[in-house]
Coordinates of N, CA and C and ligand atoms in Angstrom, one line a residue:
X20 N 0.9 -1.3 0.0 CA -0.2 0.0 0.0 C 0.8 1.3 0.3
X21 N 0.3 2.3 -0.3 CA 1.1 3.4 -0.2 C -0.3 4.7 -0.1
X22 N -0.6 4.8 1.0 CA -1.5 5.8 1.2 C -1.5 7.3 1.0
X23 N -0.2 7.4 0.6 CA 0.3 8.8 0.0 C -0.8 9.0 -1.1
X24 N -0.4 8.3 -1.8 CA -0.3 8.9 -3.5 C -1.6 7.7 -3.7
X25 N -2.3 6.9 -2.9 CA -3.6 6.1 -4.0 C -4.6 5.7 -2.6
X26 N -5.7 5.3 -3.3 CA -6.8 4.7 -1.9 C -6.6 3.5 -2.2
X27 N -6.8 3.1 -0.8 CA -6.5 1.6 -0.3 C -8.0 1.0 -0.3
X28 N -8.3 -0.2 -1.3 CA -9.9 -0.3 -1.0 C -9.8 -1.9 -1.1
X29 N -10.7 -2.1 -0.3 CA -11.3 -3.7 0.2 C -12.5 -4.2 -0.4
X30 N -12.6 -4.9 -1.3 CA -14.0 -5.3 -2.1 C -14.4 -6.7 -1.8
X31 N -15.2 -7.0 -1.4 CA -16.0 -8.3 -1.3 C -16.7 -8.5 -2.5
X32 N -16.0 -10.0 -3.3 CA -17.1 -10.2 -4.8 C -18.1 -11.6 -4.1
X33 N -19.2 -11.2 -3.6 CA -19.9 -12.5 -3.1 C -20.3 -13.3 -4.4
X34 N -20.1 -13.2 -5.8 CA -20.6 -14.1 -6.4 C -21.8 -14.3 -6.7
X35 N -22.4 -15.8 -6.9 CA -23.6 -15.8 -6.7 C -24.1 -16.6 -5.3
X36 N -23.8 -15.6 -4.2 CA -23.7 -16.1 -2.9 C -25.0 -15.3 -2.4
X37 N -25.5 -15.4 -1.3 CA -26.5 -14.7 -0.6 C -27.7 -14.6 -1.1
X38 N -28.7 -14.9 -0.6 CA -30.1 -14.1 -0.5 C -30.3 -13.1 0.0
X39 N -31.4 -12.8 -0.1 CA -32.0 -11.3 0.4 C -31.7 -11.4 1.9
X40 N -32.1 -12.3 2.3 CA -32.3 -12.3 4.1 C -30.9 -12.6 4.4
X41 N -30.0 -13.2 3.6 CA -28.7 -13.5 3.8 C -27.7 -12.2 4.0
X42 N -28.3 -11.3 3.0 CA -27.4 -10.1 2.7 C -28.2 -9.3 4.2
X43 N -29.5 -9.2 4.6 CA -29.8 -8.4 5.7 C -28.9 -8.7 7.0
X44 N -29.0 -9.9 7.0 CA -28.1 -10.6 8.1 C -26.6 -10.0 7.9
X45 N -26.0 -10.2 7.3 CA -24.6 -9.9 6.9 C -24.4 -8.3 7.2
X46 N -25.5 -7.3 6.7 CA -25.3 -6.0 6.7 C -25.2 -5.7 8.2
X47 N -26.4 -6.2 8.7 CA -26.4 -6.1 10.2 C -25.2 -6.6 11.2
X48 N -24.8 -7.7 10.8 CA -23.5 -8.1 11.4 C -22.2 -7.0 11.1
X49 N -22.0 -6.7 9.8 CA -20.8 -5.8 9.3 C -20.9 -4.4 10.1
X50 N -21.9 -4.1 9.8 CA -22.4 -2.6 10.5 C -21.8 -2.6 12.0
X51 N -22.0 -3.6 12.8 CA -21.7 -3.4 14.1 C -20.3 -3.7 14.2
X52 N -19.6 -4.7 13.2 CA -18.0 -4.6 13.7 C -17.2 -3.4 12.8
X53 N -17.9 -2.7 12.1 CA -17.0 -2.0 11.2 C -16.3 -0.5 12.0
X54 N -15.1 -0.8 12.0 CA -14.4 0.2 13.0 C -14.6 1.7 12.5
X55 N -14.3 2.5 13.4 CA -14.9 3.9 13.5 C -13.5 4.6 13.2
X56 N -13.6 5.6 12.0 CA -12.5 6.4 11.4 C -11.3 5.6 10.8
X57 N -10.7 6.4 10.2 CA -9.2 5.7 9.6 C -9.6 4.5 8.4
X58 N -10.8 4.7 7.7 CA -11.2 3.5 7.4 C -10.2 3.7 5.8
X59 N -10.1 2.4 5.4 CA -9.9 2.2 4.2 C -11.2 2.3 3.2
X60 N -11.3 2.1 1.9 CA -12.6 2.2 1.3 C -12.9 0.5 1.0
X61 N -14.4 0.4 1.3 CA -14.8 -0.8 1.4 C -15.9 -1.0 0.5
X62 N -15.9 -1.8 -0.4 CA -16.9 -2.3 -1.5 C -17.6 -3.7 -1.6
X63 N -18.9 -3.7 -1.5 CA -19.2 -4.9 -1.9 C -20.0 -5.4 -2.9
X64 N -19.5 -6.1 -3.9 CA -19.8 -6.8 -5.1 C -21.3 -7.6 -4.7
X65 N -22.7 -6.9 -4.6 CA -23.3 -7.9 -4.6 C -24.2 -8.9 -5.7
X66 N -24.9 -9.9 -5.6 CA -26.0 -10.4 -6.8 C -26.9 -9.0 -7.5
X67 N -26.9 -9.2 -8.7 CA -27.6 -7.7 -8.9 C -28.9 -7.5 -8.5
X68 N -29.7 -8.6 -8.1 CA -31.0 -8.7 -7.9 C -31.2 -7.7 -6.1
X69 N -30.1 -8.2 -5.3 CA -29.9 -7.6 -4.2 C -29.4 -6.1 -4.1
X70 N -29.1 -5.4 -5.3 CA -28.3 -4.3 -5.3 C -29.4 -3.2 -4.8
X71 N -30.3 -3.0 -5.1 CA -31.5 -1.8 -4.3 C -31.2 -1.7 -2.7
X72 N -31.5 -3.4 -2.4 CA -31.8 -3.5 -0.9 C -30.2 -3.2 -0.6
X73 N -29.2 -3.6 -0.8 CA -27.6 -3.7 -0.2 C -27.3 -1.9 0.0
X74 N -28.2 -1.2 -1.1 CA -27.7 0.5 -1.1 C -28.3 0.8 0.0
X75 N -29.7 0.3 0.2 CA -30.4 0.6 1.5 C -29.9 0.4 2.9
X76 N -29.3 -1.0 2.8 CA -28.9 -1.4 4.3 C -27.7 -0.7 4.6
X77 N -26.6 -0.5 3.8 CA -25.7 0.3 4.2 C -25.6 1.8 3.7
X78 N -26.7 2.3 3.6 CA -26.6 3.6 3.8 C -26.0 4.2 4.8
X79 N -25.5 5.6 4.6 CA -24.6 6.4 5.8 C -23.6 5.3 6.3
X80 N -23.0 4.6 5.6 CA -21.6 3.9 6.0 C -20.9 4.0 5.0
X81 N -19.5 3.6 5.1 CA -18.5 4.1 4.4 C -18.8 2.4 3.2
X82 N -19.6 1.7 3.4 CA -19.4 0.6 2.2 C -20.2 1.0 1.1
X83 N -19.4 1.0 -0.2 CA -20.2 1.2 -1.4 C -20.7 -0.3 -2.2
X84 N -21.7 0.3 -2.8 CA -22.2 -1.3 -3.5 C -21.7 -1.5 -4.7
X85 N -21.7 -2.5 -5.0 CA -20.9 -2.6 -6.3 C -21.6 -3.9 -7.1
X86 N -21.8 -3.8 -8.8 CA -22.2 -4.8 -9.5 C -21.0 -5.9 -9.7
X87 N -21.2 -7.2 -10.3 CA -20.2 -7.9 -10.7 C -20.2 -8.1 -12.0
X88 N -20.8 -7.5 -12.9 CA -21.1 -7.3 -14.3 C -22.1 -6.4 -15.0
X89 N -21.5 -5.9 -16.3 CA -22.3 -5.0 -17.0 C -22.5 -5.2 -18.4
X90 N -23.6 -4.8 -19.1 CA -23.5 -5.1 -20.2 C -23.0 -3.8 -21.0
X91 N -22.3 -3.7 -22.3 CA -21.4 -2.6 -23.1 C -22.4 -1.5 -23.7
X92 N -23.4 -2.5 -24.3 CA -24.3 -1.4 -24.8 C -25.2 -0.4 -23.6
X93 N -25.7 0.6 -24.3 CA -26.7 1.5 -23.2 C -28.1 1.0 -23.2
X94 N -28.6 0.1 -24.4 CA -30.2 -0.5 -23.8 C -29.9 -1.1 -25.2
X95 N -31.1 -2.1 -25.2 CA -31.7 -2.9 -26.5 C -31.9 -4.0 -26.2
X96 N -31.9 -4.9 -27.3 CA -32.4 -6.4 -27.0 C -31.4 -7.0 -26.6
X97 N -31.1 -7.3 -25.3 CA -29.8 -8.0 -24.8 C -30.7 -8.6 -23.4
X98 N -31.3 -9.9 -24.0 CA -32.3 -10.4 -22.8 C -31.3 -10.7 -21.4
X99 N -31.7 -10.1 -20.3 CA -31.1 -10.7 -19.1 C -29.9 -9.9 -18.8
X100 N -29.7 -8.8 -19.5 CA -28.5 -8.0 -19.3 C -28.8 -6.8 -18.6
X101 N -27.9 -6.2 -17.8 CA -28.0 -4.8 -17.5 C -27.1 -3.8 -17.6
X102 N -27.8 -2.5 -18.0 CA -26.6 -1.5 -18.4 C -26.4 -0.7 -17.4
X103 N -25.3 -0.1 -17.9 CA -24.5 1.0 -16.5 C -25.4 2.0 -16.3
X104 N -26.3 2.2 -17.0 CA -27.1 3.5 -16.6 C -28.0 3.0 -15.8
X105 N -28.3 1.8 -15.6 CA -29.4 1.1 -14.9 C -29.0 0.8 -13.5
X106 N -27.6 0.5 -13.6 CA -27.0 -0.1 -12.1 C -26.5 1.7 -11.4
X107 N -26.1 2.4 -12.1 CA -25.8 4.2 -11.8 C -26.9 4.2 -11.1
X108 N -28.3 4.3 -11.8 CA -29.4 5.2 -10.9 C -29.6 4.3 -9.9
X109 N -29.4 3.1 -9.5 CA -29.8 2.2 -8.4 C -28.6 2.6 -7.2
X110 N -27.8 3.3 -7.4 CA -27.0 3.9 -6.6 C -25.4 3.0 -6.3
X111 N -25.2 2.0 -7.2 CA -24.0 1.4 -7.7 C -23.0 2.2 -7.9
X112 N -21.8 1.7 -7.4 CA -20.8 3.0 -7.2 C -19.6 2.4 -8.4
X113 N -19.5 1.0 -7.8 CA -18.5 0.5 -8.7 C -19.0 -1.0 -9.7
X114 N -18.1 -1.3 -10.6 CA -18.8 -2.6 -11.3 C -17.4 -3.5 -11.3
X115 N -17.6 -4.6 -11.4 CA -16.4 -5.7 -11.7 C -16.2 -6.0 -13.3
X116 N -15.6 -5.9 -13.7 CA -15.4 -5.9 -15.3 C -14.5 -7.0 -15.8
X117 N -14.7 -8.0 -16.4 CA -13.8 -9.0 -16.9 C -13.3 -10.0 -16.0
X118 N -14.1 -10.6 -15.0 CA -13.6 -11.4 -13.8 C -13.3 -12.6 -14.6
X119 N -12.3 -13.4 -14.4 CA -12.0 -14.6 -14.7 C -13.3 -15.3 -14.9
X120 N -14.3 -15.5 -14.3 CA -15.2 -16.5 -14.2 C -16.0 -16.3 -15.4
X121 N -16.4 -14.9 -15.6 CA -16.8 -14.4 -16.7 C -16.4 -14.5 -18.3
X122 N -15.2 -14.4 -18.1 CA -14.3 -14.7 -19.2 C -14.4 -16.0 -19.5
X123 N -14.2 -17.1 -18.7 CA -14.3 -18.4 -18.9 C -15.6 -19.0 -18.9
X124 N -16.6 -18.5 -18.7 CA -17.9 -19.2 -18.8 C -19.0 -18.6 -19.4
X125 N -18.5 -17.3 -19.5 CA -19.6 -16.5 -20.6 C -18.7 -15.9 -21.5
X126 N -18.1 -16.1 -22.1 CA -17.2 -16.1 -23.4 C -16.8 -14.3 -23.3
X127 N -16.5 -13.7 -22.2 CA -16.1 -12.4 -22.3 C -14.5 -12.4 -22.9
X128 N -14.3 -11.3 -23.5 CA -13.0 -11.2 -24.3 C -12.5 -10.0 -23.5
X129 N -11.4 -10.0 -24.1 CA -10.8 -8.6 -23.8 C -11.4 -7.1 -24.5
X130 N -11.8 -7.6 -25.4 CA -12.5 -6.6 -26.5 C -13.9 -6.0 -26.1
X131 N -14.5 -7.3 -25.6 CA -16.1 -6.5 -24.7 C -15.5 -6.3 -23.2
X132 N -14.3 -6.6 -22.9 CA -14.1 -5.8 -21.4 C -13.8 -4.3 -21.8
X133 N -13.0 -4.3 -22.6 CA -12.7 -2.8 -23.2 C -13.9 -1.8 -23.4
X134 N -14.6 -2.6 -23.9 CA -16.2 -2.2 -24.4 C -17.2 -1.5 -23.0
X135 N -16.7 -2.6 -22.2 CA -17.5 -2.6 -20.7 C -16.8 -1.5 -20.1
X136 N -15.6 -1.0 -19.9 CA -15.0 -0.3 -19.4 C -15.4 1.3 -19.7
X137 N -15.6 1.5 -21.0 CA -15.9 2.4 -21.6 C -17.6 3.2 -21.0
X138 N -18.4 1.8 -21.3 CA -19.7 1.9 -21.1 C -20.0 2.5 -19.4
X139 N -19.1 1.7 -18.9 CA -19.3 2.2 -17.0 C -19.1 3.5 -16.8
X140 N -17.5 3.6 -17.4 CA -17.2 5.2 -17.0 C -18.3 6.2 -17.8
X141 N -18.7 6.2 -18.7 CA -19.7 6.8 -19.4 C -21.0 7.2 -18.5
X142 N -21.3 6.3 -17.3 CA -22.6 6.1 -16.9 C -21.8 6.3 -15.4
X143 N -20.6 6.9 -15.1 CA -20.5 7.4 -13.7 C -19.9 6.3 -13.1
X144 N -19.4 5.2 -13.6 CA -19.3 4.1 -12.6 C -18.0 3.9 -12.5
X145 N -17.2 3.1 -11.6 CA -15.9 2.9 -11.4 C -15.6 1.5 -11.7
X146 N -15.2 1.3 -12.3 CA -14.8 -0.5 -13.0 C -13.6 -0.7 -12.1
X147 N -13.8 -2.1 -11.9 CA -12.9 -2.6 -11.0 C -12.4 -3.9 -12.1
X148 N -11.1 -3.4 -12.8 CA -11.0 -4.3 -14.1 C -10.2 -5.3 -13.4
X149 N -10.6 -6.7 -13.8 CA -9.9 -8.1 -13.6 C -9.0 -8.5 -14.4
X150 N -7.7 -9.0 -14.4 CA -6.9 -9.2 -14.7 C -5.9 -10.6 -14.1
X151 N -5.5 -11.6 -15.0 CA -5.1 -12.6 -14.3 C -4.6 -13.7 -15.2
X152 N -3.2 -14.1 -15.1 CA -3.0 -15.4 -15.9 C -3.5 -17.0 -15.5
X153 N -3.4 -17.9 -16.3 CA -3.7 -19.1 -16.2 C -2.6 -20.0 -15.5
X154 N -2.5 -20.9 -15.0 CA -1.6 -21.7 -14.3 C -0.6 -22.2 -15.4
X155 N -1.4 -22.7 -16.8 CA -0.2 -22.9 -17.8 C 0.7 -21.6 -18.4
X156 N 0.0 -20.5 -18.5 CA 0.6 -19.2 -18.8 C 1.7 -19.1 -17.7
X157 N 1.5 -19.2 -16.3 CA 2.8 -19.0 -15.5 C 3.6 -20.1 -15.5
X158 N 3.2 -21.3 -16.1 CA 4.7 -22.2 -16.0 C 5.2 -21.7 -17.1
X159 N 4.6 -21.2 -18.3 CA 5.1 -21.3 -19.5 C 6.0 -19.9 -19.3
X160 N 6.0 -19.2 -18.1 CA 6.8 -17.9 -18.3 C 6.3 -16.7 -18.8
X161 N 5.0 -16.6 -19.5 CA 4.8 -15.8 -20.1 C 3.4 -14.5 -19.4
X162 N 3.6 -14.7 -18.0 CA 2.8 -13.9 -17.1 C 2.7 -12.5 -17.5
X163 N 3.7 -11.9 -17.2 CA 3.8 -10.6 -17.5 C 3.3 -9.9 -18.8
X164 N 3.7 -10.8 -19.8 CA 3.4 -10.3 -21.2 C 2.3 -10.4 -21.5
X165 N 1.2 -11.5 -20.9 CA -0.1 -12.0 -20.9 C -1.0 -10.7 -20.3
X166 N -0.3 -10.3 -18.9 CA -1.4 -9.1 -18.3 C -0.8 -8.0 -18.9
X167 N 0.2 -7.4 -19.5 CA 0.4 -6.8 -20.1 C -0.3 -6.2 -21.2
X168 N -0.9 -7.2 -22.1 CA -1.8 -7.3 -23.3 C -3.0 -7.1 -22.4
X169 N -3.7 -7.9 -21.7 CA -5.0 -7.7 -21.1 C -4.9 -6.4 -20.3
X170 N -4.0 -5.8 -19.6 CA -4.0 -4.3 -19.4 C -4.4 -3.3 -20.3
X171 N -3.4 -3.5 -21.3 CA -3.7 -2.5 -22.7 C -4.6 -2.9 -23.4
X172 N -5.0 -3.5 -23.6 CA -6.5 -3.8 -24.4 C -7.6 -3.0 -23.7
X173 N -7.7 -3.6 -22.5 CA -9.3 -3.1 -21.6 C -8.7 -1.4 -21.5
X174 N -7.8 -1.1 -21.4 CA -7.7 0.3 -21.1 C -7.6 1.1 -22.3
X175 N -7.6 0.6 -23.7 CA -7.6 1.3 -24.8 C -8.6 2.5 -25.0
X176 N -8.1 3.5 -25.2 CA -9.2 4.6 -25.8 C -9.9 5.3 -24.2
X177 N -9.2 5.1 -22.9 CA -9.5 5.6 -21.8 C -8.6 6.8 -21.6
X178 N -9.2 7.7 -21.5 CA -8.5 9.2 -21.3 C -7.8 9.1 -20.0
X179 N -6.7 9.8 -19.6 CA -5.9 10.1 -18.7 C -6.8 10.5 -17.3
X180 N -7.4 11.4 -17.5 CA -8.3 12.1 -16.4 C -9.4 10.9 -16.1
X181 N -9.4 10.0 -16.5 CA -10.5 8.9 -16.0 C -9.9 7.7 -15.6
X182 N -8.9 7.8 -15.4 CA -7.7 6.7 -15.0 C -8.0 6.7 -13.5
X183 N -8.2 7.8 -12.7 CA -8.5 8.0 -11.3 C -9.3 7.1 -11.1
X184 N -10.5 6.8 -11.6 CA -12.0 6.3 -11.3 C -11.5 4.7 -11.5
X185 N -10.5 4.1 -11.9 CA -10.1 2.7 -12.5 C -9.2 2.2 -11.3
X186 N -9.9 0.8 -11.0 CA -9.0 0.0 -9.8 C -8.6 -1.1 -11.2
X187 N -7.4 -1.9 -11.0 CA -7.0 -2.6 -11.6 C -7.0 -4.1 -10.5
X188 N -7.7 -4.9 -10.7 CA -7.6 -6.3 -9.6 C -7.0 -7.5 -10.5
X189 N -5.5 -7.5 -9.8 CA -4.7 -8.9 -10.2 C -5.3 -9.9 -9.8
X190 N -5.8 -11.1 -10.4 CA -6.4 -12.2 -9.7 C -5.7 -13.3 -10.9
X191 N -4.9 -14.0 -10.4 CA -4.0 -15.0 -10.9 C -5.4 -16.2 -11.1
X192 N -5.7 -16.8 -12.2 CA -6.7 -17.6 -12.2 C -6.7 -18.9 -11.4
X193 N -5.1 -19.6 -10.9 CA -4.8 -20.7 -10.7 C -5.0 -19.9 -8.8
X194 N -5.3 -19.2 -8.5 CA -5.3 -18.6 -6.7 C -7.1 -18.6 -6.9
X195 N -7.6 -18.6 -7.9 CA -8.9 -18.0 -7.1 C -10.0 -19.1 -6.6
X196 N -10.4 -19.0 -5.4 CA -11.2 -20.2 -4.9 C -10.5 -21.5 -4.6
X197 N -9.1 -21.4 -4.8 CA -8.6 -22.8 -4.8 C -7.7 -22.9 -3.2
X198 N -7.8 -21.7 -2.5 CA -7.0 -21.7 -1.5 C -5.4 -21.7 -1.7
X199 N -5.1 -21.5 -2.8 CA -4.0 -21.5 -3.5 C -3.6 -19.7 -3.6
X200 N -2.8 -19.4 -2.6 CA -2.5 -17.7 -3.0 C -1.2 -17.9 -3.6
X201 N -0.9 -16.4 -4.3 CA 0.0 -16.1 -5.0 C 0.8 -15.9 -3.6
X202 N 2.3 -15.8 -3.5 CA 3.1 -15.6 -2.6 C 3.1 -13.9 -2.6
X203 N 3.2 -13.2 -1.5 CA 3.2 -11.8 -1.4 C 4.1 -11.0 -2.8
X204 N 5.5 -12.1 -2.8 CA 6.4 -11.7 -3.7 C 5.9 -11.7 -5.0
X205 N 5.0 -12.9 -5.4 CA 4.9 -13.3 -6.7 C 3.3 -12.1 -7.1
X206 N 2.8 -12.1 -6.1 CA 1.6 -10.7 -6.5 C 2.2 -9.3 -6.4
X207 N 3.2 -9.0 -5.5 CA 3.7 -7.9 -5.8 C 4.4 -7.7 -6.7
X208 N 5.1 -8.3 -7.7 CA 5.9 -8.4 -9.1 C 4.9 -8.1 -9.9
X209 N 3.7 -8.8 -9.9 CA 2.9 -8.4 -11.1 C 2.0 -7.1 -10.9
X210 N 1.8 -6.7 -9.6 CA 1.4 -5.3 -9.2 C 2.4 -4.4 -9.9
X211 N 3.5 -4.8 -9.2 CA 4.2 -3.5 -9.8 C 4.4 -3.4 -11.5
X212 N 4.2 -4.7 -12.2 CA 4.2 -4.3 -13.7 C 3.0 -4.0 -13.9
X213 N 2.0 -4.3 -13.6 CA 0.6 -3.4 -13.9 C 0.9 -2.0 -13.9
X214 N 1.5 -1.6 -12.9 CA 1.8 -0.2 -12.4 C 2.5 0.5 -13.5
X215 N 3.6 -0.3 -14.0 CA 4.9 -0.1 -15.1 C 4.0 0.4 -16.5
X216 N 3.1 -0.8 -16.6 CA 2.4 -0.5 -18.0 C 1.7 0.6 -18.0
X217 N 0.9 1.0 -16.9 CA 0.2 2.2 -17.1 C 1.0 3.6 -16.8
X218 N 2.2 3.6 -16.7 CA 2.8 4.5 -16.6 C 3.3 4.5 -17.7
X219 N 3.5 3.9 -18.7 CA 4.2 3.6 -20.1 C 3.0 4.1 -21.1
X220 N 1.9 3.8 -20.4 CA 0.7 4.1 -21.5 C 0.2 5.8 -21.1
X221 N 0.2 6.0 -19.8 CA -0.3 7.5 -19.3 C 1.2 8.3 -19.0
X222 N 1.8 8.1 -17.5 CA 2.5 8.8 -17.0 C 2.8 8.6 -15.6
X223 N 3.7 8.7 -15.4 CA 3.9 8.5 -13.7 C 3.2 8.8 -12.5
X224 N 2.5 10.1 -12.8 CA 1.4 10.9 -11.9 C 0.2 9.9 -12.1
X225 N -0.3 9.2 -13.3 CA -1.6 8.9 -13.5 C -1.1 7.3 -12.7
X226 N 0.2 6.4 -13.0 CA 0.4 5.2 -12.3 C 0.2 5.2 -11.1
X227 N 1.1 6.6 -10.6 CA 1.1 6.3 -9.0 C -0.3 6.5 -8.2
X228 N -1.4 7.1 -8.8 CA -2.5 7.1 -8.4 C -3.8 6.0 -8.6
X229 N -3.1 5.2 -9.2 CA -4.4 4.0 -9.5 C -4.2 3.0 -8.3
X230 N -5.3 2.6 -7.8 CA -5.4 1.5 -6.9 C -5.2 0.3 -7.5
X231 N -4.1 -0.8 -7.0 CA -4.3 -2.0 -7.8 C -4.6 -3.1 -6.5
X232 N -5.5 -3.9 -6.7 CA -5.8 -4.8 -5.9 C -5.2 -6.2 -6.2
X233 N -5.0 -7.2 -5.0 CA -4.7 -8.4 -5.4 C -6.4 -9.4 -5.0
X234 N -6.3 -10.7 -5.6 CA -7.3 -11.4 -5.5 C -6.9 -12.8 -5.7
X235 N -7.4 -13.8 -4.9 CA -7.0 -15.0 -5.2 C -6.9 -15.6 -3.9
X236 N -7.9 -16.1 -3.0 CA -7.7 -16.9 -2.0 C -7.1 -15.7 -0.8
X237 N -7.3 -14.4 -1.0 CA -7.0 -13.5 -0.1 C -7.8 -14.1 1.4
X238 N -7.2 -13.8 2.5 CA -7.9 -14.2 3.8 C -7.5 -13.5 5.1
X239 N -8.1 -13.8 6.1 CA -7.5 -12.9 7.4 C -6.3 -13.0 7.8
X240 N -5.8 -14.6 7.1 CA -4.5 -14.6 7.6 C -3.3 -14.1 6.6
X241 N -3.5 -14.0 5.2 CA -2.3 -13.6 4.5 C -2.7 -12.3 3.9
X242 N -3.6 -11.5 4.4 CA -4.0 -10.2 4.2 C -2.7 -9.2 4.4
X243 N -2.4 -9.4 5.3 CA -1.5 -8.1 5.9 C -0.1 -8.1 5.3
X244 N 0.4 -9.5 5.0 CA 1.4 -9.7 4.2 C 1.3 -9.3 2.6
X245 N 0.0 -9.8 2.2 CA 0.0 -9.1 0.6 C -0.3 -7.8 0.5
X246 N -0.9 -7.2 1.8 CA -0.9 -5.5 1.7 C 0.4 -4.8 1.9
X247 N 1.4 -5.4 2.3 CA 2.4 -5.2 2.8 C 3.3 -4.5 1.6
X248 N 2.9 -5.2 0.4 CA 3.7 -5.0 -0.6 C 3.3 -3.8 -1.3
X249 N 4.1 -2.9 -1.9 CA 4.2 -1.7 -1.8 C 3.2 -1.4 -3.2
X250 N 3.0 -2.2 -3.4 CA 1.8 -2.0 -5.1 C 0.5 -2.8 -5.1
X251 N 0.5 -3.3 -3.8 CA -0.9 -3.9 -3.7 C -1.5 -2.8 -2.6
X252 N -2.5 -2.4 -3.3 CA -3.4 -1.5 -2.7 C -4.8 -1.9 -2.4
X253 N -5.0 -3.5 -2.1 CA -6.3 -3.6 -1.7 C -6.6 -4.8 -1.6
X254 N -7.7 -5.4 -1.7 CA -8.0 -6.7 -2.5 C -9.4 -6.7 -3.0
X255 N -9.3 -8.0 -3.7 CA -10.8 -8.6 -4.5 C -11.0 -9.7 -3.9
X256 N -12.0 -9.7 -2.8 CA -11.9 -11.0 -2.0 C -13.4 -11.7 -1.9
X257 N -13.3 -13.2 -2.5 CA -14.5 -14.2 -2.9 C -14.7 -14.6 -1.4
X258 N -14.3 -15.7 -1.1 CA -14.9 -16.5 -0.3 C -15.1 -16.0 1.2
X259 N -13.6 -15.2 1.6 CA -13.4 -14.8 2.6 C -14.2 -13.5 3.0
X260 N -15.1 -13.3 2.0 CA -15.8 -11.9 1.7 C -17.0 -12.3 2.6
X261 N -17.7 -13.5 2.5 CA -18.5 -14.2 2.8 C -19.3 -14.1 4.4
X262 N -18.1 -14.2 5.1 CA -18.3 -14.4 6.4 C -17.7 -12.7 7.2
X263 N -18.9 -12.3 7.7 CA -18.9 -10.8 8.4 C -17.3 -10.7 9.2
X264 N -17.2 -11.5 10.0 CA -15.9 -11.5 10.9 C -14.8 -11.9 9.9
X265 N -14.9 -12.6 9.1 CA -13.6 -12.8 8.5 C -13.1 -11.3 7.5
X266 N -14.3 -11.0 7.0 CA -13.8 -9.8 5.9 C -13.5 -8.8 6.7
X267 N -13.8 -8.4 8.2 CA -13.7 -7.3 9.0 C -12.1 -7.3 9.2
X268 N -11.6 -8.7 9.4 CA -10.2 -8.8 9.4 C -9.3 -8.1 8.5
X269 N -9.9 -8.7 7.4 CA -8.9 -7.7 6.1 C -9.1 -6.5 6.0
X270 N -10.3 -5.8 6.5 CA -10.3 -4.5 6.3 C -9.7 -4.0 7.7
X271 N -9.3 -4.7 8.7 CA -8.8 -4.3 9.7 C -6.8 -4.4 9.3
X272 N -6.7 -5.5 8.6 CA -5.3 -5.6 8.3 C -5.1 -4.5 7.0
X273 N -6.2 -3.9 6.3 CA -5.6 -2.5 5.7 C -5.7 -1.2 6.0
X274 N -6.2 -1.4 7.7 CA -6.3 -0.4 8.0 C -5.0 -0.1 9.1
X275 N -4.1 -1.2 9.1 CA -2.8 -1.1 9.9 C -1.9 -0.1 9.3
X276 N -0.8 0.1 10.0 CA 0.2 0.7 9.3 C 0.5 2.0 9.9
Ligands
PGA302 P1 -11.8 -15.9 -3.7 O1 -12.4 -15.1 -5.0 O2 -10.8 -14.9 -2.9 O3 -12.1 -17.0 -3.4 O4 -10.1 -16.8 -4.1 C1 -11.5 -14.0 -5.3 C2 -12.5 -13.3 -7.0 O5 -12.7 -14.4 -7.5 O6 -12.7 -12.5 -6.9

């Protein structure tokens, strides 16, 4: 982390977990546990149907509500999809774009990711752009090249002044939901490389201000070590965000220093 230049953001990605009643119970528990003052920014990416309720449940707290996906078109015949404007109007502040599960199961490509980034920015949402290599890519030694390609493609056409609104989440696919975390050194190295790519695309000032998260089996035990890396400014947390006590421990780790 480097609080001087950029925000620390801890985001929970609930994926397809928690009904409305589960969400209500979680909100009550988390609100009681939230530390006062000195907070890192906290985001909860909830299932779309529970967004309006979650916005209400976390009103007047520092917890912002996020969506897990968005369509890139403004409107039209896209059955089952949601537009960025629909999300923004419901009080959504952030949206995950390009999560590896969406790339894997729903044919999301680097090109649709780029379009979604533009759609989200146009509607005033803050994108959480996910990038990450597969195990095969890591073993072949092409991680940094692949991540560079993903970041460049996703950010194509994004002007420097919009970069303040973008969070990049580095999520190695082999570490997601597997209990196998990247070491702090491995994660730090890739996050540093992501910042270097942004420096090349824009400039040092833009790169310094971008929040870069790590995601992939981050939990209460390993959070402090990962967050101690200078280029890791937060986490995108799946499994460990489903339990308010675990999630709060990660928030507390991000508030240390
Ligand atoms: P995990 O998920 O923490 O359960 O590994 C992270 C993510 O997919 O965002």
